[in-house]
Short mmCIF file of C-alpha atoms in Angstrom, two decimals:
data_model
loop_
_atom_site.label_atom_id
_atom_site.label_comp_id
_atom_site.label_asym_id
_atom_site.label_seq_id
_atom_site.Cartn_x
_atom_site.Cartn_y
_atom_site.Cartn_z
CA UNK W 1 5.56 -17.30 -9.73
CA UNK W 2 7.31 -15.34 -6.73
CA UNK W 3 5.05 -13.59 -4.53
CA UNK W 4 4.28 -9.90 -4.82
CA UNK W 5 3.82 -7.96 -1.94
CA UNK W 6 2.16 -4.88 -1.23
CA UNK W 7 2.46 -3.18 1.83
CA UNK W 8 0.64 -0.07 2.63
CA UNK W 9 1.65 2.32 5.80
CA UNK W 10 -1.91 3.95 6.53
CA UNK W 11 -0.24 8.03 6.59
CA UNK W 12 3.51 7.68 6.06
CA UNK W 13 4.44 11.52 4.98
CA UNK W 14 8.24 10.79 3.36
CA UNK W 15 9.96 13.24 5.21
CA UNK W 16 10.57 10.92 7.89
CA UNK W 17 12.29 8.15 5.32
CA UNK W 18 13.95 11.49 3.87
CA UNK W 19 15.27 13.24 7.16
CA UNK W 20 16.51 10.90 9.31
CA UNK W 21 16.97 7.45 7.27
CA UNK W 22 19.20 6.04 9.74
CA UNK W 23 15.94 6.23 12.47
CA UNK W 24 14.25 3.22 9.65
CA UNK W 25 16.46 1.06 8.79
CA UNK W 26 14.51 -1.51 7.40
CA UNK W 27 12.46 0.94 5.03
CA UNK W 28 15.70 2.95 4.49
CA UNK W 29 17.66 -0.30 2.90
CA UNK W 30 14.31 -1.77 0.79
CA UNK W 31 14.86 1.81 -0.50
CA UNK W 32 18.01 2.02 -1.51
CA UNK W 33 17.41 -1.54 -2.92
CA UNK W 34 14.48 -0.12 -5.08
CA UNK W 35 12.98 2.12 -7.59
CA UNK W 36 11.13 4.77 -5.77
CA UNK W 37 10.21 8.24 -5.18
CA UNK W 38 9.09 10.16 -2.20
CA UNK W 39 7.00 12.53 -3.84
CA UNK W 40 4.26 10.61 -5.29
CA UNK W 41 0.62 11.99 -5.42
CA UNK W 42 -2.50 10.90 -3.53
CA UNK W 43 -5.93 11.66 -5.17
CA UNK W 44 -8.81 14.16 -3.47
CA UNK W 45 -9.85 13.63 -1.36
CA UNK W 46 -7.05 12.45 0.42
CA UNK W 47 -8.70 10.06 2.76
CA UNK W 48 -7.92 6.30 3.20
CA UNK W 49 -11.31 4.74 1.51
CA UNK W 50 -11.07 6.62 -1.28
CA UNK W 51 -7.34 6.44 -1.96
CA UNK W 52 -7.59 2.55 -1.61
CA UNK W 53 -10.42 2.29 -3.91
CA UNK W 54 -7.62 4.34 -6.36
CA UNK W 55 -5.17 2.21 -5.85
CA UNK W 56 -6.38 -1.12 -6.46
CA UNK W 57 -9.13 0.48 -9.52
CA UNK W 58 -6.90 2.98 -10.97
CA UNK W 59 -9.19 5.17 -11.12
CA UNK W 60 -10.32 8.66 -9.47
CA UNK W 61 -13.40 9.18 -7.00
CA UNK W 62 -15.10 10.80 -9.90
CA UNK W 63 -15.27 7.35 -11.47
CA UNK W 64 -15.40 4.73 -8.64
CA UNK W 65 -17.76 7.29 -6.08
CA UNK W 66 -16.27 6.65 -3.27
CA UNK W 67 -15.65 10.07 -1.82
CA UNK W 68 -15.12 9.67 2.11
CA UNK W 69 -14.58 6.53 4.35
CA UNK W 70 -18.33 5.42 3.49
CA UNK W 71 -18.34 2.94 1.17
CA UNK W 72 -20.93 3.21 -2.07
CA UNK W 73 -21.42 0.75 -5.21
CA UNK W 74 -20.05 2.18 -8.27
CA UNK W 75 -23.15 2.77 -10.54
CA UNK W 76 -21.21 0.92 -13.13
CA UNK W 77 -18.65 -1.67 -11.83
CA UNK W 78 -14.98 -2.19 -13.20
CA UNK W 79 -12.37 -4.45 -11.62
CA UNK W 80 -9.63 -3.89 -9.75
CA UNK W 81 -6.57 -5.74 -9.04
CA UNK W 82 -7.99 -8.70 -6.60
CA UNK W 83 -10.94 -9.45 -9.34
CA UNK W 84 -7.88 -9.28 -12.37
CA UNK W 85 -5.31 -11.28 -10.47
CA UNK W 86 -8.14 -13.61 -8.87
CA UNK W 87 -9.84 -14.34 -12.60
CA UNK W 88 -5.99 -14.71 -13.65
CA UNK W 89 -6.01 -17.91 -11.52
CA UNK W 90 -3.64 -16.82 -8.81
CA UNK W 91 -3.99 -16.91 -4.77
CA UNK W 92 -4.61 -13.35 -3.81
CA UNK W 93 -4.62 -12.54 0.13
CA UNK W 94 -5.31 -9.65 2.36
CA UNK W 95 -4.46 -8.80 5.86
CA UNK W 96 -6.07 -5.60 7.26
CA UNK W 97 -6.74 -3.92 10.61
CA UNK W 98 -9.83 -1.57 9.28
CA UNK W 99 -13.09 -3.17 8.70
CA UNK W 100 -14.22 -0.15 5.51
CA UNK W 101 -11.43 -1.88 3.51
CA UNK W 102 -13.22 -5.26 2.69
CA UNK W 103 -14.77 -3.25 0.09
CA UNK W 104 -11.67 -2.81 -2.13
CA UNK W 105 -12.40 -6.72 -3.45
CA UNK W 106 -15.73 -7.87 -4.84
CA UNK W 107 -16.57 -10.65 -3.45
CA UNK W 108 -15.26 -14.07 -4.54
CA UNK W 109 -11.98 -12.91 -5.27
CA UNK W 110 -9.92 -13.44 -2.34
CA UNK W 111 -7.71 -16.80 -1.65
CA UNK W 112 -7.66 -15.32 2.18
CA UNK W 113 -8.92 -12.58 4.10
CA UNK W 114 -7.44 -11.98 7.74
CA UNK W 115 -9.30 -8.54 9.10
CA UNK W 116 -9.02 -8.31 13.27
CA UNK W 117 -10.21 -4.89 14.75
CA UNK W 118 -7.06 -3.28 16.09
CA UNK W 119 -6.32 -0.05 14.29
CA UNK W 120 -6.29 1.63 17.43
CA UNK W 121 -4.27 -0.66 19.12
CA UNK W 122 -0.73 1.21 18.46
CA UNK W 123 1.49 -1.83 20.48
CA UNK W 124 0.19 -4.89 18.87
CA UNK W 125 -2.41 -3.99 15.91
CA UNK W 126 -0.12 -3.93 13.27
CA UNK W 127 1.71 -7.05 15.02
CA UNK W 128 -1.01 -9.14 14.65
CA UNK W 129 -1.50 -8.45 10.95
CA UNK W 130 2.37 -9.18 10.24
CA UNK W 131 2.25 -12.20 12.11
CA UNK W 132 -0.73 -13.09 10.05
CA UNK W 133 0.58 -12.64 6.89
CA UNK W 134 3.97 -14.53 7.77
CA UNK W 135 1.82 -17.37 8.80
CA UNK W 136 -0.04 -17.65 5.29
CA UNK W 137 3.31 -16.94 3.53
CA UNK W 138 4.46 -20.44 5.38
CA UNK W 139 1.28 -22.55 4.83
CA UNK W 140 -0.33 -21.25 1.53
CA UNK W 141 0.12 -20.79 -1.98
CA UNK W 142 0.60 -17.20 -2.46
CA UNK W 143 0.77 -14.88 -5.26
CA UNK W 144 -0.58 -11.67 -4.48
CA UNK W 145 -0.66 -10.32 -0.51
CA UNK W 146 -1.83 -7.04 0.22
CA UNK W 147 -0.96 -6.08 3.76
CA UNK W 148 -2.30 -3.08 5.25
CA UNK W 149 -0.49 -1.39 8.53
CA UNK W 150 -2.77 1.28 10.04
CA UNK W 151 -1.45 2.62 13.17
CA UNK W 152 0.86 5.75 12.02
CA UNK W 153 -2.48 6.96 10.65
CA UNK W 154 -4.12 6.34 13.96
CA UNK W 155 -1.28 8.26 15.87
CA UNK W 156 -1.25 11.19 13.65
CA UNK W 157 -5.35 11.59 14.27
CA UNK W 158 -4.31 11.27 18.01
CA UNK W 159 -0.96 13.23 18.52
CA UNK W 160 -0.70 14.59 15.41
CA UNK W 161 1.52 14.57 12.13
CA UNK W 162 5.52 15.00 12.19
CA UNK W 163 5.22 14.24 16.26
CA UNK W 164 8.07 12.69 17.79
CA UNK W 165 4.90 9.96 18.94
CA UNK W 166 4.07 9.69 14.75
CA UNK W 167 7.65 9.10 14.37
CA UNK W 168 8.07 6.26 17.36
CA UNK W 169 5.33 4.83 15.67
CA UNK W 170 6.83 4.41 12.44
CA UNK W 171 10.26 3.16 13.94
CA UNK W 172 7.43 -0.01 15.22
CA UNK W 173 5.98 -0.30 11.67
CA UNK W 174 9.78 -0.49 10.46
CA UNK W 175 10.40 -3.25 12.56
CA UNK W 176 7.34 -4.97 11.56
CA UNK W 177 8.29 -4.80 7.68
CA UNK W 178 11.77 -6.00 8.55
CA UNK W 179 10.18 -9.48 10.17
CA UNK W 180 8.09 -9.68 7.00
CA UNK W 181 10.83 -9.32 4.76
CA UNK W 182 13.11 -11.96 6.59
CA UNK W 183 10.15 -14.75 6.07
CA UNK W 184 9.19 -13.63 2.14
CA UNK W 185 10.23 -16.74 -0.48
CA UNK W 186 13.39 -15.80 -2.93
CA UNK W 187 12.81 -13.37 -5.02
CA UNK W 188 9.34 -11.43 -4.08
CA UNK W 189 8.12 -8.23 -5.63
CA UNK W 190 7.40 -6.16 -3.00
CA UNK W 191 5.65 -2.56 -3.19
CA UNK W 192 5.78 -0.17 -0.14
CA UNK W 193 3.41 2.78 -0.51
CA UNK W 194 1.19 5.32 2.03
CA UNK W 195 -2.27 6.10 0.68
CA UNK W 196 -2.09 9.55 2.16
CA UNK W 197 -0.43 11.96 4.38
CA UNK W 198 -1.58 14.24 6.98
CA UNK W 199 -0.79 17.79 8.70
CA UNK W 200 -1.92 18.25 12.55
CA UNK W 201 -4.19 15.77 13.81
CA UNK W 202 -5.79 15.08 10.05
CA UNK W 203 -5.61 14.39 5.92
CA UNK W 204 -8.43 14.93 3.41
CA UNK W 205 -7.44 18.12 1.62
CA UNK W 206 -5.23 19.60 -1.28
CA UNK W 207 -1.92 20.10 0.89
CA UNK W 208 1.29 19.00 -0.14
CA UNK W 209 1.71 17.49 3.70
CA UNK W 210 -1.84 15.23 2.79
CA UNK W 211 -0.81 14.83 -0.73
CA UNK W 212 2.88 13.60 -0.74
CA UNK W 213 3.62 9.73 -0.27
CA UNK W 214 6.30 7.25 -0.41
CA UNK W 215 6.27 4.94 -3.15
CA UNK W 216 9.06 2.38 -3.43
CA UNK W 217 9.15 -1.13 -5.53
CA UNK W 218 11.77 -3.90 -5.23
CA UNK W 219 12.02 -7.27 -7.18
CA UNK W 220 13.27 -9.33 -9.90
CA UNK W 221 14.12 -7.28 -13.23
CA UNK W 222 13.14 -3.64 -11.23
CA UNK W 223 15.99 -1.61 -11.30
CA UNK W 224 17.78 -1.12 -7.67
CA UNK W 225 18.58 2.56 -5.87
CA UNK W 226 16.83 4.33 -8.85
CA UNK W 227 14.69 7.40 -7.99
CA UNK W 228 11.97 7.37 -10.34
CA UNK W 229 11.54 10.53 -12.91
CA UNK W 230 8.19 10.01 -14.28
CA UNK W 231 5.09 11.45 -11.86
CA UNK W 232 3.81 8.72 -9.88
CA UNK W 233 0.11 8.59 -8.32
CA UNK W 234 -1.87 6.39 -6.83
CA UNK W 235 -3.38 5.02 -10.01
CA UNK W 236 -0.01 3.91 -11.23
CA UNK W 237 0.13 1.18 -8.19
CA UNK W 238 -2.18 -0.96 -10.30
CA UNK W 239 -1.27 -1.51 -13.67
CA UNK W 240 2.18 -1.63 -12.00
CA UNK W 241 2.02 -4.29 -10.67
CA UNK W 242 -0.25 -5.85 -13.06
CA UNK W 243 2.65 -5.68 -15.08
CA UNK W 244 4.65 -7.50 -12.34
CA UNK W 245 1.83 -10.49 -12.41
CA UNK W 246 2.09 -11.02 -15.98
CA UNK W 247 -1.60 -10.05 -16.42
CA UNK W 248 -3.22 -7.38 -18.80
CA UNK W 249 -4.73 -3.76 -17.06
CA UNK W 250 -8.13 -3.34 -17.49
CA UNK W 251 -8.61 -1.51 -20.12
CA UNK W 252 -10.63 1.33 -18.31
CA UNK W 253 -7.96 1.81 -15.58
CA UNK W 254 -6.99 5.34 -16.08
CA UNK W 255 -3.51 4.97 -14.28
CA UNK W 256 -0.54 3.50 -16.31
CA UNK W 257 2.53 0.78 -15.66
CA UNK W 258 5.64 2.89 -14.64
CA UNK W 259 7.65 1.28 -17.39
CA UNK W 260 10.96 3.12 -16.61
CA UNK W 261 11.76 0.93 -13.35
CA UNK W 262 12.20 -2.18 -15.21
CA UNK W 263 15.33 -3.33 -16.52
#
């Protein structure tokens, strides 16, 4: 099976991928390359431990009570997309720079974990975690990698959102998904996403500026430079590409398989 990829940019608003295209040229050509849309929803609250707990459950906080960046049980358990994929028999891998997301897998249902603490380390962090994850592409088996960059969300909490420092930053994360991309195997899947967006120095509430994220998908049999129609949230990432691993959706996930990006 060819690998599928998802790579999440901690805080990426779209406008930046909108407005100046030519700044990301690496994002801007997996776009055009893709089915995507820049206006896809995050959930409330729009902070990162919650929204990844969405994404890989496909469901809302109300249902998997995780409502900040503490992490709690859910008082009754479903699985996500590491437990379906892992149970499915395939290698499932994750690569992460902030220590509250090791709770987005139950445990036992990883191939590989790679977590160093570097969030805040806006030079190399993200570095680290991309030359991680090309190492494992060239030494393991690999079906599902989830690869999480973090530092545009760290440099909007410090200089803000829609800075010319938030957008240097994501001209480095551009760069870093370009090396990644050179080194995948033929034919990957690969899903680039934010969890959230942000306005001044933070994200958490209601505003289209926290609410509003990229979401772009490229691979075999997914249609290319087609925006998508249908509303897209974070809940649709999972039986997405569930779809893409030829395995069934939990039947409680609440989110559904964007079906119109396939060909």
């Amino acid at each position: 099976m060819p690998a599928t990829v998802l790579i999440m940019i901690d805080g990426l608003r779209p406008e930046p991928l909108l407005n100046n295209p030519e700044r990301y040229p690496n994002l801007s050509s997996f776009r055009s390359r893709s089915s995507w849309t820049l206006s896809a929803s995050s959930i409330m609250p729009s902070t990162t431990l919650p929204c990844h707990m969405s994404i890989f459950h496909s469901v809302p906080p109300s249902r998997h009570c995780v409502t900040s960046n503490t992490w709690v049980p859910m008082e009754e358990p479903i699985p996500g997309l590491f437990e379906i994929s892992y149970e499915a028999g395939l290698h499932t891998a994750i690569f992460y720079t902030w220590e509250p997301l090791r709770n987005i897998s139950r445990l036992g249902h990883l191939s590989y974990s790679f977590f160093i603490d570097e969030k805040y380390n806006l030079l190399h962090g993200d570095e680290m975690i991309m030359n991680e994850a090309v190492r494992y592409l060239e030494n393991y088996s690999h079906d599902f990698l989830f690869v999480y960059f973090g530092t545009v969300d760290t440099v909007g909490h410090d200089h803000g959102w829609m800075t010319e420092k938030y957008f240097e930053q994501i001209e480095i994360i551009d760069g870093l998904v370009g090396s990644l991309f050179k080194v995948l195997p033929s034919d990957p899947t690969v899903l680039v996403q934010a969890d959230h967006g942000g306005h001044d120095f933070d994200h958490g509430i209601s505003l289209l500026e926290d609410m509003t994220v990229p979401w772009m998908i490229s691979g075999p049999g997914i249609r290319r430079d087609y925006q998508i129609k249908s509303a897209v949230s974070l809940l649709e990432t999972a039986p997405t590409l569930a779809r893409v691993l030829g395995i069934d959706p939990h039947p409680e996930w609440l989110g559904h398989c964007i079906d119109e990006i396939f060909e």
